[in-house]
Amino acid sequence: MDSFELEIKTDFLNEAKELLTNTEQCFLILEKSPDDFENLNQIFRLAHNLKGSSGAVGFAGLSDFTHKLENLLIAVKEHKVKLTPAVVDLLLRTNDYLVATIDTLLSDLDAGYENAALAGELQLAASGEYAGATEDVAVTAEVSTEESPAHDEEAPQKISRAAPAKNRDENIRVSLSRIEQLLNNVGELSILQAVMTEQSVTLGGNLPQLMRETLSSMTKIIKETQSLSMGLRMLPVKQTFQKMERLVRDTSKALGKKVEFHMSGEDTEVDKTVLEQLADPLVHIIRNAVDHGLESGEARTASGKLETGHIHLKAYHRAGQVIIEIRDDGKGLNGDVIVAKAKSKGLIPQDASPTPAQAHQLIFLPGFSTKENVTDVSGRGVGMDVVKTSVTALKGQVEIETELGKGTCFRICLPLTLAIIDSVIVMSDEHRFVIPLSQISEFYRPAATDVNFVMDREEIVSVRAETMGAHRLVELVNGKRPANVKPVSEYTALIVSDGSANKSAILVDKIVAQQQVVIKQLSSESRDKVGFMGSAILGDGKPALILDLFELLKHLGAPKASARKKIEPKLEAAS
């Protein structure tokens, strides 16, 4: 086993151990609430991720085993198998087996793992004929070890002086908790520097020259320290990209397709936390590209293409974001087929008529798949749901660019870091809010002639012949329209797009400033509120809420009482 294989297998096992941490609790919840669809979906996503990743790094036996677990879960999900206590016991024993196997492999990558008996029970349960274990099934993993040579006490002991190291390792290992503590302290320094800078502007000529020069030098040093400390969390995407090469190889081989894999920008750096959660979305998009996106060799030849398909994986920075592109030269997305399949599965109403761009977004719905038969590669309708869920959790978005017959490009746009963001500070109804700059595509000052009404009430704005709904920010935050509102033409509009064709104009009274802010956690009472990412301390030393416009728009029109309680901006409590 070479060093690269050793590294990717160890990384997978550590990630799998983390994934399995919460699975047992999910199974226990399932026993109490078998109709908890979201909990079942979560278990399903965990099993699907484990199957795909284990196969990608060479643990084929583990991949086959989790495929059988998936079969049982889908049978439960489709109500073909009743969730009896015996089935729950089996699921829990399966979880125990996976945990034990991962732990064993972490200590010995060459360890064997026997699971035929448990796999047989899973298959029997998936068929609906399972009545319970007839005998105790050992939850162990066989370990192959070699005996260490016995120590010969009588053998002469050779004592040799250690030779000095020729190449001194200039790297040191530092725990992530220490780096995070350093980042927190640097963040606090940045806040204090912003406060002092704003105060110096207020004092103007009354500030002594020496103080101005000292403040200027301090600002420069703090910015450099912040940049350096942020760099400690940044890792290149190279290792994650290299895993995808193996995935393309194995998947294309299993499907009998000729595929060439290309990657570029693998030295692009991204925050460690973001990188760790990037692997699963990439696995699912690339597997789908090989299976669904690329045609068979015969079909490509018949359409005038080369028999070998191509998949390009590319990373680069753009406007404070890291962009990951997965581009194939396959058949492209057929919006009509997607809409028809979504209707046949009951995922959208029969009378729905989405635009082509909206139709493409339907592939992210849980349960959506154009495959008629489930294979170990695709057909569950889970993978793209995992993509959307994972990217959204990272405060990112997925864009789709496709052309029928030419191919598809999935573009994942992610923040460089989750600790500090470029932001816009706005004023709305006498309150300041912080909005991530990555969520705003442009600023626009609508004229009175740009504004139209639907049903005499709902306002829409035309921006260069493109129409979009207009929403006052204070209305989004508080969940209701204020009593007295100004005409739309008296606001500044933030044009927001979540990657789909839907755009919205968010109306604010005033753009106050554009600056970097350090994200601070909300208090425990406010942490679960929809649409609030955290808080930030502004230059005057006062806090402001950081809004997630995508989430606020997503819940626009949802029942307000349970989904989104009114939050009066008592910002001191959020600090």
C-alpha positions as a printed Julia matrix, in Angstrom:
575×3 Matrix{Float64}:
   0.0     0.0     0.0
   1.57    3.29   -1.09
   1.48    6.48    0.96
  -1.35    8.01   -1.08
  -3.63    5.0    -0.67
  -2.78    4.88    3.03
  -3.72    8.54    3.36
  -7.08    8.39    1.56
  -8.12    5.24    3.42
  -7.24    6.77    6.78
  -9.12    9.95    5.89
 -12.19    7.96    4.9
 -12.16    5.94    8.12
 -11.91    9.07   10.26
 -14.79   10.67    8.34
 -16.85    7.47    8.58
 -16.29    7.3    12.33
 -17.63   10.83   12.64
 -20.61   10.02   10.39
 -21.54    7.02   12.52
 -21.37    9.02   15.74
 -25.0    10.1    15.55
 -26.46    7.15   13.66
 -27.33    5.1    16.7
 -29.39    7.97   18.1
 -31.19    8.25   14.75
 -32.14    4.56   14.87
 -33.45    4.96   18.39
 -35.54    7.95   17.31
 -36.82    5.86   14.42
 -38.03    3.19   16.82
 -40.05    5.77   18.73
 -41.19    7.76   15.71
 -41.31    5.48   12.64
 -43.11    8.19   10.67
 -40.35   10.74   11.25
 -39.58   11.11    7.54
 -36.73   13.59    8.03
 -34.98   11.28   10.5
 -35.32    8.38    8.07
 -33.92   10.55    5.28
 -30.95   11.45    7.49
 -30.18    7.76    8.14
 -30.53    7.09    4.45
 -28.1     9.87    3.52
 -25.57    8.54    6.05
 -25.76    5.02    4.63
 -25.55    6.33    1.07
 -22.48    8.45    1.83
 -20.78    5.55    3.6
 -21.46    3.22    0.68
 -20.15    5.61   -1.96
 -17.03    6.69   -0.09
 -16.03    3.2     1.08
 -16.23    1.9    -2.47
 -14.23    4.86   -3.76
 -11.26    4.19   -1.46
 -11.15    0.44   -2.02
 -13.23   -1.09    0.81
 -15.45   -2.98   -1.63
 -16.78   -5.39    1.0
 -17.92   -2.53    3.2
 -19.56   -0.85    0.22
 -21.49   -4.01   -0.65
 -22.62   -4.38    2.95
 -23.94   -0.82    3.21
 -25.72   -1.32   -0.12
 -27.74   -4.07    1.56
 -28.42   -1.73    4.46
 -29.7     0.81    1.93
 -32.05   -1.78    0.44
 -33.62   -2.34    3.84
 -33.93    1.39    4.53
 -35.63    2.04    1.19
 -38.05   -0.81    1.9
 -38.89    0.79    5.25
 -39.19    4.2     3.62
 -41.62    2.88    1.02
 -43.62    1.06    3.73
 -42.85   -2.31    2.15
 -41.28   -3.42    5.43
 -42.83   -2.73    8.8
 -40.51   -1.25   11.38
 -40.89   -4.0    13.97
 -38.69   -4.21   17.08
 -36.79   -7.06   15.39
 -35.97   -4.82   12.42
 -34.88   -1.98   14.74
 -32.67   -4.43   16.63
 -31.15   -5.5    13.35
 -30.48   -1.86   12.38
 -28.81   -1.2    15.71
 -26.65   -4.33   15.39
 -25.73   -3.19   11.9
 -24.66    0.15   13.32
 -22.6    -1.63   15.99
 -20.95   -3.74   13.33
 -20.05   -0.71   11.22
 -18.6     1.14   14.21
 -16.58   -1.9    15.26
 -15.32   -2.45   11.72
 -14.27    1.18   11.27
 -12.43    1.13   14.61
 -10.67   -2.1    13.68
  -9.64   -0.8    10.28
  -8.33    2.38   11.86
  -5.94    0.29   13.91
  -5.12   -2.1    11.07
  -5.98   -1.25    7.47
  -5.35   -4.83    6.42
  -7.86   -6.3     8.85
 -10.46   -8.58    7.36
 -14.14   -8.1     8.08
 -16.7   -10.89    8.05
 -20.33   -9.83    7.6
 -22.03  -12.62    5.65
 -24.43  -13.53    8.46
 -25.47   -9.96    9.17
 -25.72   -9.18    5.44
 -28.01  -12.19    5.06
 -30.26  -10.86    7.79
 -30.41   -7.47    6.06
 -31.44   -9.12    2.79
 -34.08  -11.19    4.55
 -35.43   -8.1     6.31
 -35.56   -6.15    3.05
 -37.75   -8.9     1.59
 -40.2    -8.49    4.47
 -39.67  -12.0     5.8
 -37.52  -11.22    8.8
 -38.71  -12.37   12.2
 -35.57  -11.72   14.2
 -32.13  -13.15   14.75
 -32.12  -16.87   15.42
 -28.74  -16.74   17.1
 -26.33  -14.2    18.4
 -24.39  -12.62   15.59
 -20.91  -11.56   16.48
 -20.23   -7.9    15.85
 -16.55   -8.18   15.23
 -13.99   -7.62   12.56
 -11.33  -10.21   12.01
  -7.88   -8.86   12.41
  -4.9   -10.4    10.68
  -1.75   -9.82   12.62
   1.73  -11.17   12.56
   3.42  -12.34   15.67
   6.22  -10.13   16.77
   9.53  -11.93   17.07
  10.21  -13.04   20.62
  12.66  -10.96   22.49
  15.83  -12.91   23.1
  17.06  -11.81   26.48
  20.34  -13.6    25.95
  21.06  -12.0    22.65
  23.73   -9.37   22.83
  22.2    -5.92   23.02
  23.45   -3.58   20.37
  23.59   -0.02   21.51
  24.11    2.51   18.82
  24.17    6.23   18.96
  21.37    7.77   16.97
  22.64    9.6    13.96
  21.66   13.24   13.74
  18.72   13.86   11.43
  19.88   15.01    8.06
  16.68   16.89    7.26
  15.07   18.6    10.2
  11.27   18.69    9.97
  10.3    22.35   10.14
   6.6    21.55   10.62
   4.85   21.12   13.93
   1.42   19.69   14.71
  -0.96   22.09   16.43
  -4.4    21.08   17.66
  -7.32   22.61   15.81
  -8.74   23.94   19.08
  -5.63   26.08   19.59
  -5.88   27.48   16.09
  -9.56   28.3    16.63
  -8.69   30.05   19.9
  -6.04   32.06   18.04
  -8.59   32.98   15.36
 -11.09   34.06   17.98
  -8.52   36.34   19.61
  -7.48   37.81   16.26
 -11.15   38.35   15.47
 -11.56   40.28   18.74
  -8.49   42.35   17.86
 -10.03   43.17   14.47
 -13.22   44.31   16.14
 -11.3    46.57   18.55
  -9.27   47.98   15.66
 -12.48   48.77   13.74
 -13.87   50.55   16.81
 -10.71   52.63   17.23
 -10.62   53.51   13.53
 -14.19   54.74   13.6
 -13.53   56.77   16.74
 -10.47   58.35   15.12
 -12.62   59.44   12.18
 -15.09   60.97   14.62
 -12.34   62.88   16.45
 -10.78   64.07   13.18
  -8.13   66.75   13.73
  -8.35   66.46   17.52
  -6.44   63.16   17.43
  -2.68   63.64   18.04
  -0.41   62.85   15.08
   1.42   60.14   17.05
  -1.87   58.41   17.83
  -2.91   58.5    14.16
   0.4    56.98   13.06
   0.24   54.32   15.79
  -3.31   53.41   14.84
  -2.34   53.16   11.17
   0.59   50.82   11.98
  -1.56   48.75   14.32
  -4.25   48.37   11.63
  -1.69   47.1     9.16
  -0.23   44.57   11.61
  -3.66   43.3    12.67
  -4.7    42.79    9.05
  -1.49   40.85    8.33
  -1.94   38.76   11.49
  -5.54   38.05   10.56
  -4.52   36.95    7.07
  -1.77   34.7     8.43
  -3.96   33.12   11.1
  -6.76   32.5     8.62
  -4.21   30.77    6.41
  -3.58   28.22    9.16
  -7.03   26.75    8.52
  -6.65   26.73    4.75
  -5.88   23.48    2.93
  -5.51   22.77   -0.8
  -8.31   20.82   -2.45
  -5.76   18.53   -4.1
  -6.29   15.53   -1.85
 -10.07   15.66   -2.23
  -9.74   16.03   -6.01
  -7.43   13.03   -6.23
 -10.04   10.85   -4.56
 -12.41   11.74   -7.39
 -10.02   10.37   -9.98
 -10.29    6.93   -8.42
 -14.05    7.32   -8.21
 -14.34    8.1   -11.94
 -12.12    5.16  -12.77
 -14.07    2.62  -10.75
 -17.52    3.95  -11.67
 -16.82    4.12  -15.41
 -15.36    0.62  -15.28
 -18.43   -0.73  -13.52
 -20.68    0.92  -16.13
 -18.56   -0.12  -19.1
 -17.89    3.45  -20.23
 -14.68    5.07  -21.4
 -14.11    8.23  -19.42
 -11.13   10.53  -19.12
 -10.82   12.6   -15.95
  -9.17   16.01  -15.9
  -8.57   18.3   -12.97
  -7.12   21.75  -12.53
  -6.74   24.27   -9.75
  -6.05   21.52   -7.21
  -3.74   23.87   -5.26
  -6.7    26.18   -4.55
  -7.04   26.55   -0.8
 -10.22   26.47    1.23
 -11.09   26.43    4.93
 -10.55   23.02    6.57
 -14.16   22.79    7.76
 -15.47   23.57    4.28
 -13.08   21.08    2.7
 -14.1    18.26    5.02
 -17.72   18.66    3.97
 -16.97   19.06    0.29
 -16.15   15.4    -0.45
 -19.69   14.02   -0.28
 -21.26   16.52   -2.72
 -18.39   15.91   -5.15
 -18.78   12.13   -4.94
 -22.48   12.32   -5.79
 -22.17   14.85   -8.61
 -19.3    12.97  -10.27
 -20.98    9.57   -9.95
 -24.09   11.08  -11.5
 -22.01   12.66  -14.27
 -20.5     9.29  -15.17
 -23.77    7.37  -14.88
 -26.41    9.89  -16.06
 -24.46   12.65  -17.78
 -22.22   10.72  -20.15
 -23.78    8.6   -22.86
 -22.67    5.06  -23.66
 -19.85    4.72  -26.16
 -22.28    3.61  -28.87
 -24.61    6.53  -28.26
 -21.73    9.03  -28.33
 -20.41    7.61  -31.59
 -23.88    7.67  -33.14
 -24.27   11.35  -32.23
 -20.92   12.28  -33.78
 -18.96   12.48  -30.51
 -15.77   10.68  -29.6
 -16.43    7.39  -27.83
 -14.56    8.53  -24.72
 -16.4    10.96  -22.47
 -14.67   13.66  -20.44
 -15.19   14.99  -16.94
 -13.39   18.14  -15.83
 -13.0    19.03  -12.16
 -11.77   22.54  -11.55
 -11.3    24.85   -8.56
 -10.64   28.58   -8.46
 -11.3    31.69   -6.42
 -13.83   34.27   -7.54
 -15.03   37.34   -5.66
 -14.15   36.02   -2.2
 -15.58   32.57   -2.89
 -14.1    29.23   -3.87
 -15.74   27.82   -6.99
 -15.74   24.08   -7.76
 -16.81   23.17  -11.28
 -17.74   19.67  -12.44
 -18.21   19.73  -16.19
 -19.02   16.81  -18.51
 -19.44   16.61  -22.29
 -22.46   14.32  -22.09
 -26.06   14.63  -23.18
 -27.07   17.55  -20.95
 -30.2    17.85  -18.81
 -33.55   17.42  -20.54
 -35.99   19.69  -18.7
 -39.09   18.02  -20.19
 -37.98   14.57  -19.01
 -37.15   15.91  -15.56
 -40.53   17.61  -15.14
 -42.4    14.52  -16.36
 -40.51   12.3   -13.92
 -41.08   14.72  -11.02
 -44.81   14.7   -11.75
 -44.92   10.91  -12.04
 -43.29   10.65   -8.61
 -45.67   13.2    -7.13
 -42.84   15.61   -6.31
 -44.55   18.54   -8.05
 -48.22   19.2    -8.89
 -49.5    17.8   -12.18
 -50.39   21.29  -13.42
 -46.93   22.74  -12.61
 -45.12   24.4   -15.51
 -41.6    25.3   -14.3
 -39.19   27.26  -16.47
 -36.2    25.3   -17.88
 -33.92   26.61  -15.12
 -36.49   25.71  -12.44
 -36.89   22.26  -14.01
 -33.14   21.63  -13.68
 -33.34   22.42   -9.95
 -35.88   19.58   -9.5
 -33.03   17.04   -9.61
 -32.13   18.16   -6.07
 -35.5    17.06   -4.64
 -35.33   14.1    -2.21
 -36.46   10.95   -4.0
 -35.95   12.3    -7.51
 -34.28    9.98  -10.01
 -34.79    9.35  -13.71
 -33.5     5.81  -13.29
 -36.1     3.06  -13.52
 -33.91    0.51  -11.74
 -31.81    0.96   -8.63
 -28.15    0.0    -8.96
 -25.22    0.31   -6.61
 -24.26    3.47   -8.52
 -27.53    5.42   -8.68
 -31.28    5.3    -8.77
 -32.08    5.98   -5.11
 -32.88    9.63   -5.57
 -30.61   10.5    -2.65
 -27.31   11.72   -4.1
 -28.35   15.12   -5.42
 -30.37   15.75   -2.27
 -27.14   15.2    -0.34
 -25.41   17.7    -2.63
 -27.99   20.42   -2.03
 -28.21   19.75    1.72
 -24.42   19.74    2.2
 -23.75   22.85    0.12
 -26.58   24.78    1.76
 -25.2    23.84    5.2
 -21.91   25.42    4.12
 -23.73   28.65    3.18
 -23.03   27.95   -0.47
 -25.09   27.39   -3.6
 -25.13   25.14   -6.64
 -25.48   26.59  -10.13
 -26.36   24.47  -13.17
 -25.33   25.29  -16.71
 -26.46   22.77  -19.3
 -27.03   22.41  -23.02
 -28.88   19.48  -24.53
 -26.46   17.27  -26.42
 -23.4    19.25  -25.3
 -23.04   18.57  -21.58
 -23.61   19.95  -18.08
 -21.62   22.02  -15.62
 -22.39   21.96  -11.89
 -20.82   24.97  -10.2
 -20.53   24.84   -6.4
 -19.96   28.3    -4.91
 -18.67   28.22   -1.33
 -17.35   30.78    1.15
 -13.57   30.71    1.6
 -14.04   30.48    5.33
 -16.89   30.2     7.78
 -15.25   32.47   10.37
 -14.92   35.83    8.57
 -17.06   37.02    5.68
 -17.11   39.95    3.28
 -20.35   41.71    3.98
 -22.59   44.66    3.31
 -24.04   46.61    6.21
 -27.5    47.99    5.45
 -30.06   50.12    7.25
 -33.68   48.99    7.28
 -36.42   50.53    9.41
 -33.81   52.2    11.64
 -31.94   48.95   12.29
 -28.59   47.85   10.89
 -28.17   44.38    9.44
 -25.16   42.55    8.03
 -25.61   40.63    4.75
 -22.97   38.32    3.19
 -21.68   39.94    0.02
 -21.71   36.52   -1.67
 -25.52   36.53   -1.61
 -25.82   39.8    -3.52
 -25.31   39.89   -7.29
 -25.77   43.65   -7.68
 -27.19   46.83   -6.17
 -29.97   48.62   -8.03
 -31.9    51.83   -7.46
 -35.34   51.2    -9.04
 -37.15   54.03  -10.74
 -40.89   54.49  -10.32
 -41.4    53.15  -13.85
 -39.61   49.9   -12.92
 -42.31   48.97  -10.41
 -45.47   47.0   -11.23
 -48.14   45.32   -9.15
 -49.68   41.85   -9.17
 -53.25   41.54   -7.87
 -52.99   45.24   -6.97
 -50.7    44.43   -4.02
 -47.64   42.29   -4.71
 -44.86   44.43   -6.08
 -42.47   43.36   -8.78
 -39.43   45.2   -10.09
 -38.06   45.22  -13.62
 -34.27   45.28  -13.8
 -33.11   45.57  -17.4
 -36.27   43.8   -18.66
 -35.94   41.04  -16.05
 -38.79   40.95  -13.53
 -38.5    39.79   -9.93
 -40.42   40.0    -6.68
 -39.66   42.98   -4.42
 -39.51   42.46   -0.64
 -38.73   45.0     2.06
 -36.0    43.64    4.33
 -37.86   44.56    7.49
 -40.82   42.53    6.21
 -38.62   39.47    5.66
 -37.08   39.77    9.13
 -40.25   40.35   11.11
 -42.58   38.25    8.96
 -45.13   40.96    8.3
 -45.45   44.14    6.33
 -44.92   47.32    8.39
 -47.82   49.69    8.73
 -46.19   52.54    6.87
 -43.99   51.78    3.89
 -42.34   53.99    1.33
 -42.74   53.55   -2.42
 -40.32   50.98   -3.87
 -38.5    53.68   -5.84
 -37.3    55.25   -2.56
 -35.35   52.12   -1.56
 -32.08   50.6    -2.71
 -32.56   47.08   -4.04
 -30.15   44.21   -3.34
 -30.53   41.75   -6.21
 -30.32   38.23   -4.8
 -30.08   34.93   -6.68
 -29.6    31.53   -5.04
 -28.2    29.95   -8.2
 -31.57   29.11   -9.73
 -33.4    31.3   -12.22
 -35.34   32.95   -9.4
 -34.13   36.39   -8.45
 -35.46   38.73   -5.81
 -35.04   42.4    -5.04
 -34.51   43.03   -1.32
 -35.36   46.62   -0.45
 -33.3    48.49    2.15
 -33.3    52.1     3.23
 -29.57   52.62    2.89
 -26.23   50.92    2.18
 -24.06   51.85    5.16
 -20.72   50.18    4.38
 -18.98   47.2     2.87
 -16.47   45.43    5.14
 -15.24   42.14    6.54
 -16.91   40.99    9.75
 -16.13   38.25   12.25
 -19.07   35.88   12.69
 -20.11   35.42   16.31
 -22.51   32.77   17.54
 -26.01   33.84   18.51
 -27.29   33.2    21.98
 -28.84   29.76   22.55
 -32.37   31.24   22.47
 -31.87   32.68   18.98
 -29.61   30.04   17.43
 -32.41   28.02   15.81
 -34.23   30.96   14.3
 -34.57   30.78   10.54
 -32.56   33.25    8.48
 -29.99   34.39   11.04
 -26.38   33.27   10.58
 -24.97   34.96   13.65
 -24.0    38.41   14.8
 -21.09   40.8    14.3
 -19.6    43.7    16.21
 -19.49   46.79   13.99
 -17.05   49.68   14.0
 -18.97   51.65   16.64
 -18.72   48.69   19.04
 -22.39   47.78   18.69
 -23.67   44.4    17.46
 -25.77   43.68   14.39
 -27.48   40.52   13.16
 -26.03   38.69   10.15
 -28.88   37.67    7.87
 -29.13   34.7     5.5
 -31.28   36.11    2.7
 -31.56   32.74    0.98
 -33.18   31.21    4.06
 -35.43   34.21    4.65
 -36.68   34.07    1.05
 -37.07   30.31    1.22
 -39.45   30.63    4.16
 -41.3    33.61    2.74
 -44.99   32.72    2.85
 -44.46   29.77    5.21
 -46.53   29.64    8.41
 -44.98   32.36   10.51
 -45.97   31.2    13.99
 -43.88   28.03   14.11
 -41.28   28.57   11.45
 -40.17   32.08   12.18
 -40.98   34.08   15.25
 -40.59   37.8    15.16
 -37.19   38.84   16.41
 -37.01   42.36   17.67
 -33.45   43.48   17.0
 -32.4    43.59   20.65
 -28.91   43.1    19.4
 -27.15   43.38   22.72
 -28.55   39.93   23.56
 -26.93   38.49   20.45
 -23.42   39.51   21.39
